[in-house]
Short mmCIF file of C-alpha atoms in Angstrom, two decimals:
data_model
loop_
_atom_site.label_atom_id
_atom_site.label_comp_id
_atom_site.label_asym_id
_atom_site.label_seq_id
_atom_site.Cartn_x
_atom_site.Cartn_y
_atom_site.Cartn_z
CA MET Z 173 -14.01 -16.72 11.20
CA ARG Z 174 -11.95 -13.65 10.33
CA GLN Z 175 -9.20 -12.57 12.65
CA SER Z 176 -7.47 -9.28 13.26
CA GLU Z 177 -4.40 -8.97 11.13
CA GLY Z 178 -1.12 -9.79 12.78
CA ARG Z 179 -2.63 -10.62 16.17
CA GLY Z 180 -4.70 -13.76 15.69
CA VAL Z 181 -7.59 -12.33 17.75
CA PRO Z 182 -11.06 -13.22 16.43
CA VAL Z 183 -13.07 -10.19 15.39
CA TRP Z 184 -15.93 -11.15 17.67
CA ALA Z 185 -13.58 -10.93 20.67
CA LEU Z 186 -12.60 -7.31 19.94
CA PRO Z 187 -14.36 -4.19 21.21
CA GLY Z 188 -16.33 -2.43 18.51
CA GLU Z 189 -13.90 0.51 18.38
CA LEU Z 190 -10.91 -1.74 17.69
CA ALA Z 191 -12.75 -3.86 15.14
CA ALA Z 192 -13.92 -0.72 13.30
CA VAL Z 193 -10.34 0.52 12.91
CA ASP Z 194 -9.44 -2.64 10.99
CA GLY Z 195 -12.43 -2.05 8.71
CA ARG Z 196 -14.00 -5.44 9.40
CA THR Z 197 -17.12 -4.25 11.19
CA SER Z 198 -19.33 -1.20 11.38
CA SER Z 199 -19.56 1.05 14.43
CA GLY Z 200 -22.13 -1.36 15.94
CA ARG Z 201 -21.49 -3.83 18.73
CA THR Z 202 -19.43 -6.97 18.33
CA VAL Z 203 -20.19 -10.26 20.05
CA ARG Z 204 -17.80 -9.25 22.82
CA ASP Z 205 -19.69 -6.00 23.34
CA TRP Z 206 -22.96 -7.87 23.69
CA LEU Z 207 -21.40 -10.27 26.20
CA VAL Z 208 -20.02 -7.37 28.26
CA ASP Z 209 -23.36 -5.55 28.14
CA THR Z 210 -25.13 -8.71 29.31
CA VAL Z 211 -22.72 -9.31 32.20
CA LEU Z 212 -22.98 -5.70 33.41
CA PHE Z 213 -26.76 -5.78 33.07
CA LEU Z 214 -26.94 -8.99 35.11
CA PHE Z 215 -24.65 -7.46 37.74
CA ALA Z 216 -26.98 -4.44 38.10
CA VAL Z 217 -30.06 -6.70 38.15
CA ALA Z 218 -28.50 -8.89 40.84
CA LEU Z 219 -28.00 -5.86 43.14
CA TRP Z 220 -31.50 -4.65 42.28
CA LEU Z 221 -33.06 -8.03 43.15
CA ASN Z 222 -31.12 -8.25 46.41
CA GLU Z 223 -32.20 -4.78 47.52
CA SER Z 224 -35.79 -5.20 46.34
CA ARG Z 225 -36.15 -8.57 48.07
CA SER Z 226 -34.95 -7.17 51.37
CA LEU Z 227 -37.49 -4.34 51.16
CA THR Z 228 -40.46 -6.47 50.08
CA THR Z 229 -39.81 -9.32 52.53
CA GLY Z 230 -39.12 -7.05 55.49
CA SER Z 231 -35.58 -8.38 55.99
CA ALA Z 232 -33.98 -4.96 55.61
CA ASP Z 233 -32.15 -3.42 58.56
CA PRO Z 234 -34.75 -1.60 60.72
CA ALA Z 235 -32.35 1.32 61.15
CA TYR Z 236 -32.19 1.69 57.36
CA VAL Z 237 -35.97 1.53 57.03
CA ALA Z 238 -36.32 4.15 59.75
CA ALA Z 239 -33.81 6.44 58.03
CA VAL Z 240 -35.65 6.37 54.68
CA PRO Z 241 -39.12 7.89 54.07
CA ASP Z 242 -41.92 5.49 53.26
CA TRP Z 243 -42.55 6.93 49.81
CA MET Z 244 -38.92 6.30 48.89
CA LEU Z 245 -39.16 2.72 50.09
CA ALA Z 246 -42.24 2.24 47.88
CA MET Z 247 -40.58 3.74 44.81
CA ASP Z 248 -37.19 2.13 45.35
CA PRO Z 249 -37.74 -1.18 43.44
CA TRP Z 250 -39.57 0.44 40.54
CA VAL Z 251 -37.02 3.20 40.00
CA GLY Z 252 -34.18 0.71 40.34
CA GLY Z 253 -35.75 -1.57 37.72
CA LEU Z 254 -36.05 1.28 35.23
CA ALA Z 255 -32.43 2.23 35.92
CA CYS Z 256 -31.35 -1.34 35.08
CA LEU Z 257 -33.34 -1.31 31.83
CA SER Z 258 -31.70 1.95 30.75
CA LEU Z 259 -28.32 0.19 30.68
CA TRP Z 260 -29.13 -1.24 27.24
CA TRP Z 261 -28.73 2.31 25.87
CA ARG Z 262 -25.61 3.11 27.86
CA ARG Z 263 -23.29 3.00 24.82
CA ARG Z 264 -25.45 5.36 22.77
CA TYR Z 265 -26.19 7.92 25.52
CA PRO Z 266 -23.59 7.33 28.24
CA LEU Z 267 -23.36 10.87 29.61
CA ALA Z 268 -27.11 11.56 29.56
CA ILE Z 269 -27.95 8.32 31.38
CA ALA Z 270 -25.15 8.86 33.90
CA ILE Z 271 -26.47 12.35 34.72
CA ALA Z 272 -29.99 10.95 35.08
CA MET Z 273 -28.61 8.44 37.59
CA VAL Z 274 -27.85 11.24 40.08
CA PRO Z 275 -31.51 11.86 41.09
CA VAL Z 276 -32.23 8.14 40.62
CA LEU Z 277 -29.74 7.15 43.33
CA ALA Z 278 -31.20 9.83 45.59
CA VAL Z 279 -34.51 7.90 45.75
CA SER Z 280 -33.49 4.30 45.00
CA GLY Z 281 -30.78 2.27 46.68
CA ALA Z 282 -31.72 -0.64 44.36
CA ALA Z 283 -30.28 1.37 41.45
CA MET Z 284 -26.76 1.20 42.94
CA GLY Z 285 -25.64 -1.46 40.41
CA ALA Z 286 -26.86 0.62 37.47
CA VAL Z 287 -25.12 3.71 38.90
CA LEU Z 288 -21.79 1.89 39.19
CA VAL Z 289 -22.12 0.53 35.65
CA MET Z 290 -22.75 4.03 34.27
CA ILE Z 291 -19.72 5.46 36.08
CA PHE Z 292 -17.64 2.69 34.49
CA THR Z 293 -19.19 3.39 31.08
CA VAL Z 294 -18.59 7.14 31.12
CA ALA Z 295 -14.98 6.60 32.22
CA ILE Z 296 -14.40 4.35 29.18
CA HIS Z 297 -16.24 6.29 26.50
CA ARG Z 298 -16.00 9.92 27.62
CA GLY Z 299 -12.71 10.26 29.50
CA TRP Z 300 -11.68 11.27 32.99
CA LEU Z 301 -13.25 14.74 33.20
CA PRO Z 302 -16.88 13.74 32.43
CA ALA Z 303 -16.43 10.60 34.54
CA VAL Z 304 -15.26 12.57 37.57
CA ALA Z 305 -18.06 15.09 36.98
CA VAL Z 306 -20.77 12.40 37.19
CA THR Z 307 -19.04 10.47 40.00
CA ALA Z 308 -18.60 13.44 42.32
CA PRO Z 309 -22.35 14.09 43.04
CA GLN Z 310 -22.94 10.37 43.52
CA LEU Z 311 -20.07 10.23 45.98
CA VAL Z 312 -21.43 13.25 47.84
CA GLN Z 313 -24.84 11.56 48.11
CA GLY Z 314 -23.22 8.38 49.34
CA LEU Z 315 -21.16 10.15 51.99
CA GLY Z 316 -24.21 12.16 53.10
CA PHE Z 317 -26.20 8.96 53.54
CA ALA Z 318 -23.28 7.43 55.46
CA LEU Z 319 -23.64 10.21 58.03
CA THR Z 320 -27.38 9.42 58.32
CA TYR Z 321 -27.25 5.63 58.33
CA GLN Z 322 -24.38 3.51 59.60
CA PRO Z 323 -24.62 -0.29 59.15
CA PRO Z 324 -24.21 -2.26 62.36
CA GLY Z 325 -20.73 -3.59 63.06
CA LEU Z 326 -18.93 -0.92 60.95
CA SER Z 327 -17.23 2.15 62.25
CA LEU Z 328 -17.85 5.45 60.50
CA GLY Z 329 -14.33 5.57 59.08
CA VAL Z 330 -14.58 2.07 57.62
CA TYR Z 331 -18.01 2.80 56.15
CA VAL Z 332 -16.83 6.06 54.57
CA GLY Z 333 -13.85 4.25 53.08
CA TRP Z 334 -16.14 1.56 51.72
CA VAL Z 335 -18.40 4.19 50.10
CA VAL Z 336 -15.41 5.97 48.54
CA GLY Z 337 -14.03 2.67 47.23
CA MET Z 338 -17.44 1.60 45.88
CA PHE Z 339 -17.61 4.68 43.63
CA GLY Z 340 -13.87 5.01 43.01
CA LEU Z 341 -13.29 1.43 41.83
CA PRO Z 342 -15.48 1.58 38.67
CA LEU Z 343 -14.11 5.05 37.94
CA ALA Z 344 -10.48 3.90 38.14
CA TRP Z 345 -11.19 0.64 36.33
CA GLY Z 346 -12.96 2.43 33.49
CA LEU Z 347 -10.11 4.93 33.09
CA VAL Z 348 -7.56 2.11 32.94
CA VAL Z 349 -9.62 0.31 30.31
CA ARG Z 350 -9.94 3.54 28.32
CA PHE Z 351 -6.21 4.22 28.47
CA ARG Z 352 -5.37 0.70 27.31
CA ARG Z 353 -7.95 0.90 24.54
CA GLN Z 354 -6.61 4.25 23.34
CA VAL Z 355 -3.11 2.79 23.17
CA LEU Z 356 -4.38 -0.17 21.14
CA LEU Z 357 -6.39 2.15 18.89
CA GLY Z 358 -3.29 4.23 18.22
CA LEU Z 359 -1.21 1.15 17.44
CA ARG Z 360 -3.87 -0.24 15.13
CA ARG Z 361 -4.26 3.07 13.30
CA GLU Z 362 -0.50 3.25 12.83
CA ALA Z 363 -0.44 -0.35 11.63
CA ARG Z 364 -3.30 0.33 9.24
CA GLN Z 365 -1.61 3.46 7.90
CA GLU Z 366 1.64 1.53 7.50
CA ARG Z 367 -0.20 -1.19 5.56
CA GLN Z 368 -1.78 1.42 3.30
CA GLU Z 369 1.59 3.11 2.73
CA GLN Z 370 3.16 -0.27 2.04
CA GLN Z 371 0.46 -1.06 -0.50
CA LEU Z 372 1.05 2.33 -2.10
CA ARG Z 373 4.80 1.67 -2.24
CA LEU Z 374 4.15 -1.74 -3.78
CA ALA Z 375 1.80 -0.21 -6.35
CA ARG Z 376 4.43 2.39 -7.27
CA ALA Z 377 7.10 -0.29 -7.47
CA ARG Z 378 4.89 -2.42 -9.73
CA GLN Z 379 4.18 0.58 -11.95
CA SER Z 380 7.88 1.41 -12.14
CA GLU Z 381 8.65 -2.20 -13.02
CA ARG Z 382 5.96 -2.22 -15.71
CA GLU Z 383 7.44 0.93 -17.21
CA ARG Z 384 10.93 -0.58 -17.11
CA ILE Z 385 9.71 -3.77 -18.79
CA ALA Z 386 7.86 -1.70 -21.40
CA ARG Z 387 11.06 0.22 -22.15
CA GLU Z 388 13.05 -2.98 -22.48
CA MET Z 389 10.44 -4.64 -24.69
CA HIS Z 390 10.32 -1.62 -26.98
CA ASP Z 391 14.10 -1.24 -27.17
CA VAL Z 392 14.63 -4.93 -27.88
CA LEU Z 393 11.66 -5.92 -30.03
CA ALA Z 394 11.29 -2.71 -32.04
CA HIS Z 395 14.89 -3.04 -33.24
CA ARG Z 396 14.62 -6.74 -34.12
CA ILE Z 397 11.21 -6.50 -35.75
CA SER Z 398 12.23 -3.48 -37.80
CA LEU Z 399 15.17 -5.52 -39.13
CA LEU Z 400 12.77 -8.34 -39.97
CA SER Z 401 10.51 -5.89 -41.79
CA VAL Z 402 13.38 -4.47 -43.81
CA HIS Z 403 14.71 -7.87 -44.89
CA ALA Z 404 11.26 -9.26 -45.63
CA GLY Z 405 10.37 -6.08 -47.55
CA ALA Z 406 13.53 -6.28 -49.63
CA LEU Z 407 12.86 -9.94 -50.42
CA ALA Z 408 9.26 -9.17 -51.43
CA TYR Z 409 10.36 -6.20 -53.57
CA ARG Z 410 13.00 -8.22 -55.45
CA SER Z 411 10.51 -11.03 -56.03
CA GLU Z 412 7.85 -8.65 -57.37
CA ARG Z 413 10.38 -7.00 -59.69
CA ALA Z 414 11.50 -10.37 -60.97
CA GLN Z 415 7.92 -11.47 -61.65
CA ALA Z 416 7.29 -8.23 -63.53
CA GLY Z 417 10.37 -8.89 -65.68
CA ALA Z 418 12.08 -5.74 -64.46
CA ALA Z 419 14.90 -7.54 -62.66
CA GLN Z 420 16.78 -10.81 -62.59
CA PRO Z 421 15.17 -13.55 -60.50
CA LEU Z 422 16.69 -14.13 -57.11
CA SER Z 423 19.28 -16.85 -56.98
CA GLY Z 424 19.01 -19.69 -54.55
CA ALA Z 425 21.96 -18.32 -52.55
CA GLU Z 426 20.34 -14.89 -52.26
CA VAL Z 427 17.04 -16.37 -51.09
CA ALA Z 428 18.84 -18.61 -48.62
CA GLU Z 429 20.83 -15.69 -47.22
CA ALA Z 430 17.74 -13.51 -46.84
CA VAL Z 431 15.84 -16.32 -45.14
CA ARG Z 432 18.79 -16.99 -42.84
CA VAL Z 433 18.95 -13.34 -41.73
CA ILE Z 434 15.18 -13.26 -41.16
CA ARG Z 435 15.30 -16.50 -39.19
CA GLU Z 436 18.20 -15.33 -37.02
CA ASN Z 437 16.51 -12.05 -36.21
CA ALA Z 438 13.21 -13.79 -35.46
CA HIS Z 439 15.00 -16.27 -33.21
CA GLN Z 440 16.82 -13.43 -31.44
CA ALA Z 441 13.56 -11.51 -31.00
CA LEU Z 442 11.86 -14.55 -29.45
CA THR Z 443 14.83 -15.15 -27.14
CA GLU Z 444 14.82 -11.57 -25.91
CA LEU Z 445 11.04 -11.60 -25.53
CA GLY Z 446 11.39 -14.75 -23.41
CA GLU Z 447 13.81 -12.93 -21.12
CA VAL Z 448 11.32 -10.09 -20.71
CA LEU Z 449 8.49 -12.51 -19.92
CA THR Z 450 10.69 -14.37 -17.44
CA VAL Z 451 11.16 -11.18 -15.44
CA LEU Z 452 7.46 -10.33 -15.83
CA ARG Z 453 6.52 -13.69 -14.30
CA GLY Z 454 9.00 -13.17 -11.46
CA THR Z 455 10.93 -16.39 -12.18
CA GLU Z 456 14.64 -17.00 -12.54
CA PRO Z 457 15.95 -18.60 -15.74
CA ALA Z 458 17.50 -22.03 -15.41
CA ALA Z 459 21.25 -22.32 -15.11
CA THR Z 460 21.45 -23.68 -18.67
CA GLU Z 461 19.24 -20.85 -19.96
CA ARG Z 462 20.96 -17.96 -18.25
CA ALA Z 463 20.45 -14.65 -20.08
CA GLU Z 464 23.19 -13.10 -22.14
CA PRO Z 465 25.35 -10.39 -20.59
CA PRO Z 466 24.13 -6.81 -20.94
CA PRO Z 467 25.09 -4.90 -24.08
CA SER Z 468 28.13 -2.68 -23.83
CA LEU Z 469 29.97 -0.16 -25.98
CA GLY Z 470 31.81 -3.03 -27.62
CA ASP Z 471 28.46 -4.21 -29.04
CA VAL Z 472 27.71 -0.91 -30.79
CA ALA Z 473 29.82 -1.93 -33.78
CA GLU Z 474 27.84 -5.18 -34.08
CA LEU Z 475 24.61 -3.19 -33.88
CA VAL Z 476 25.78 -0.98 -36.74
CA ALA Z 477 26.85 -4.05 -38.73
CA GLU Z 478 23.35 -5.51 -38.41
CA ALA Z 479 21.87 -2.26 -39.71
CA ARG Z 480 24.28 -2.25 -42.67
CA ALA Z 481 23.39 -5.86 -43.44
CA ALA Z 482 19.75 -4.78 -43.64
CA GLY Z 483 20.68 -2.21 -46.28
CA GLN Z 484 20.84 0.81 -44.01
CA PRO Z 485 23.81 3.09 -44.83
CA VAL Z 486 25.40 3.82 -41.45
CA THR Z 487 28.69 5.46 -40.52
CA LEU Z 488 30.12 5.04 -37.04
CA GLN Z 489 32.50 7.27 -35.12
CA LEU Z 490 33.30 5.64 -31.78
CA ASP Z 491 36.00 7.00 -29.54
CA PRO Z 492 38.22 3.96 -28.73
CA SER Z 493 39.01 5.40 -25.30
CA LEU Z 494 35.39 4.91 -24.33
CA VAL Z 495 35.51 1.17 -24.99
CA THR Z 496 38.65 0.73 -22.92
CA GLY Z 497 37.70 3.41 -20.42
CA SER Z 498 36.05 3.21 -17.02
CA LEU Z 499 32.39 3.65 -17.94
CA ARG Z 500 30.06 1.64 -15.75
CA PRO Z 501 28.00 -1.17 -17.32
CA GLN Z 502 24.81 0.82 -16.69
CA GLU Z 503 26.13 3.79 -18.69
CA GLN Z 504 27.38 1.57 -21.50
CA ARG Z 505 23.98 -0.12 -21.73
CA THR Z 506 22.23 3.28 -21.94
CA ILE Z 507 24.58 4.44 -24.74
CA TYR Z 508 23.85 1.20 -26.60
CA ARG Z 509 20.09 1.77 -26.23
CA VAL Z 510 20.38 5.36 -27.54
CA VAL Z 511 22.17 4.16 -30.68
CA GLN Z 512 19.71 1.30 -31.06
CA GLU Z 513 16.69 3.60 -30.83
CA GLY Z 514 18.24 6.07 -33.27
CA LEU Z 515 18.89 3.36 -35.86
CA THR Z 516 15.40 1.92 -35.39
CA ASN Z 517 13.73 5.31 -35.86
CA ALA Z 518 15.82 6.06 -38.94
CA ARG Z 519 14.90 2.65 -40.37
CA LYS Z 520 11.20 3.38 -39.80
CA HIS Z 521 10.97 6.97 -40.96
CA ALA Z 522 13.92 7.33 -43.39
CA PRO Z 523 14.71 3.83 -44.66
CA ALA Z 524 17.03 4.93 -47.48
CA ALA Z 525 18.68 7.88 -45.76
CA PRO Z 526 22.31 7.66 -44.56
CA VAL Z 527 22.71 7.58 -40.79
CA ALA Z 528 25.66 8.98 -38.83
CA VAL Z 529 26.42 7.62 -35.36
CA ARG Z 530 28.90 9.50 -33.16
CA VAL Z 531 29.92 8.44 -29.66
CA GLY Z 532 32.58 10.44 -27.85
CA GLY Z 533 33.37 11.94 -24.51
CA SER Z 534 35.81 13.25 -21.97
CA PRO Z 535 36.88 10.94 -19.14
CA GLY Z 536 35.52 12.15 -15.84
CA ALA Z 537 33.23 14.69 -17.54
CA GLU Z 538 30.50 13.42 -19.85
CA VAL Z 539 29.70 11.13 -22.77
CA ALA Z 540 27.94 12.50 -25.87
CA VAL Z 541 25.94 10.26 -28.21
CA ALA Z 542 24.36 11.49 -31.44
CA VAL Z 543 22.45 9.66 -34.19
CA SER Z 544 21.46 11.83 -37.17
CA ASN Z 545 19.93 11.33 -40.61
CA PRO Z 546 18.40 13.53 -43.31
CA VAL Z 547 14.65 13.98 -43.17
CA PRO Z 548 13.05 12.61 -46.37
CA ALA Z 549 10.65 15.01 -48.04
CA GLY Z 550 7.05 13.81 -48.09
CA ARG Z 551 7.84 10.40 -46.64
CA THR Z 552 5.91 8.66 -43.89
CA ALA Z 553 6.88 5.75 -41.74
CA GLU Z 554 6.82 2.45 -43.64
CA ILE Z 555 7.16 0.48 -40.40
CA PRO Z 556 4.47 1.24 -37.78
CA GLY Z 557 5.50 2.17 -34.26
CA THR Z 558 3.96 2.90 -30.89
CA GLY Z 559 5.50 6.33 -30.46
CA ALA Z 560 6.67 5.38 -26.96
CA GLY Z 561 10.31 4.68 -27.79
CA LEU Z 562 11.66 8.19 -27.29
CA ALA Z 563 9.61 8.66 -24.11
CA GLY Z 564 10.98 5.45 -22.62
CA LEU Z 565 14.50 6.32 -23.74
CA SER Z 566 14.22 9.75 -22.13
CA GLU Z 567 13.25 8.08 -18.84
CA ARG Z 568 16.20 5.68 -19.13
CA VAL Z 569 18.68 8.49 -19.75
CA ALA Z 570 17.22 10.57 -16.91
CA LEU Z 571 17.70 7.65 -14.50
CA ASP Z 572 21.42 7.80 -15.30
CA GLY Z 573 21.51 11.55 -14.64
CA GLY Z 574 21.69 12.52 -18.32
CA THR Z 575 19.61 14.47 -20.82
CA LEU Z 576 18.04 13.48 -24.13
CA GLU Z 577 17.20 15.79 -27.02
CA HIS Z 578 15.66 15.06 -30.40
CA GLY Z 579 14.26 17.03 -33.29
CA ALA Z 580 14.75 18.16 -36.87
CA MET Z 581 16.78 21.23 -37.81
CA GLY Z 582 18.00 22.22 -41.25
CA GLY Z 583 16.61 19.05 -42.82
CA ILE Z 584 18.52 16.82 -40.39
CA PHE Z 585 16.85 14.83 -37.62
CA GLN Z 586 19.13 14.24 -34.68
CA LEU Z 587 18.79 12.17 -31.53
CA SER Z 588 21.41 13.16 -28.97
CA ALA Z 589 22.11 12.24 -25.37
CA ARG Z 590 24.57 13.47 -22.78
CA LEU Z 591 25.49 11.30 -19.83
CA PRO Z 592 27.79 12.03 -16.89
CA TRP Z 593 30.95 9.93 -16.90
CA HIS Z 594 31.03 7.97 -13.67
CA GLY Z 595 34.36 6.28 -13.26
CA GLY Z 596 34.89 2.76 -12.02
CA ARG Z 597 33.66 -0.68 -12.97
CA ASP Z 598 32.43 -1.61 -9.53
CA GLU Z 599 28.79 -1.93 -10.60
CA PRO Z 600 27.88 -5.54 -11.51
CA ALA Z 601 26.29 -6.12 -14.86
CA ASP Z 602 22.54 -6.65 -14.74
CA GLN Z 603 21.03 -9.88 -16.01
CA GLY Z 604 17.75 -10.76 -17.60
CA VAL Z 605 15.67 -7.96 -19.05
CA ALA Z 606 17.90 -5.26 -17.63
CA GLY Z 607 20.71 -6.59 -19.77
CA ARG Z 608 18.79 -6.69 -22.97
#
């Protein structure tokens, strides 16, 4: 059986209003509501039977019989029975039934139980003002009858107090129940809203994490796979030329070197993909398989060397003060990714064009990164891409408070980024995907 979240209360034991807030039931009655309705109905029937029996068996107080007209005594049991039956619609029409009980009580003392139940019902479902409005005329009738008929053995003051308490108790009890229920409804609505907001925050966090993983996968795999494509393409080209008799056949050393480079890049791509998938699964790598440290400015030269080894003509201008400076690991990683994306794009769209990489800056001010290459005339990308690299890179740079610009001007395509120089090395280096 389902239970209300966080409270361990079965749904059937909740009032319909509280169960509806949690979204586990419609606006209809719960099992608890039916039990309450049955108990209140039996209470009203018990008073009706007691009063009707005393009238039909002649055991009623003679003074009471003398104070009531005969026609009222004849109608009393029938009107009281109908009043009891109307209680099954008390939740749907509480105010209408309670108003109808005013003339009913004027002619039927056997309807007293139904009257008290309706006062209690209106107090719960309609608030204090309607409840007082329907209780007041009933109280006036009761006090007026107390002046006409006084039970033996009770003083007038005691009888008046008993009449006031008889009508006031269900009124006060119903208002207390309503107040408590309103407090619980407010708490449950707040809890439900908090759960919805938490789910929304989780959804946004998941989306942000997916975007971060997508950026990392593109930055890492696009670079490695483009290197694989270049080396494999060069090997295929040399082999085709040799078969056509237009070039010398490849020596064993050349084939071995090309295969070694391809194997190393494929192995590195699989390793970095494994790190991405480890984060995607939400697991920590084993102590013996701990991810490599995040790339830094010192790795830019190695990145350029890999591009040169693949046949890409690259020149590098790197301000030595940046490497030994106080750039945070996060900023160094972003600079590395900008250079990596620039080399990858140049390899895709201008494979034979020279590439210039410049990284400089002013301590305490900003760091400027630029990767430029001539735009080949009439050339299209030999290596396919997703087109999402620059978008992901722009998001990465923006997260560090920088700006990214790219475009062709004067036959030169340039990718440039500017990042604020935040001093200090107090930020720990990220591991896993964030580092690669």
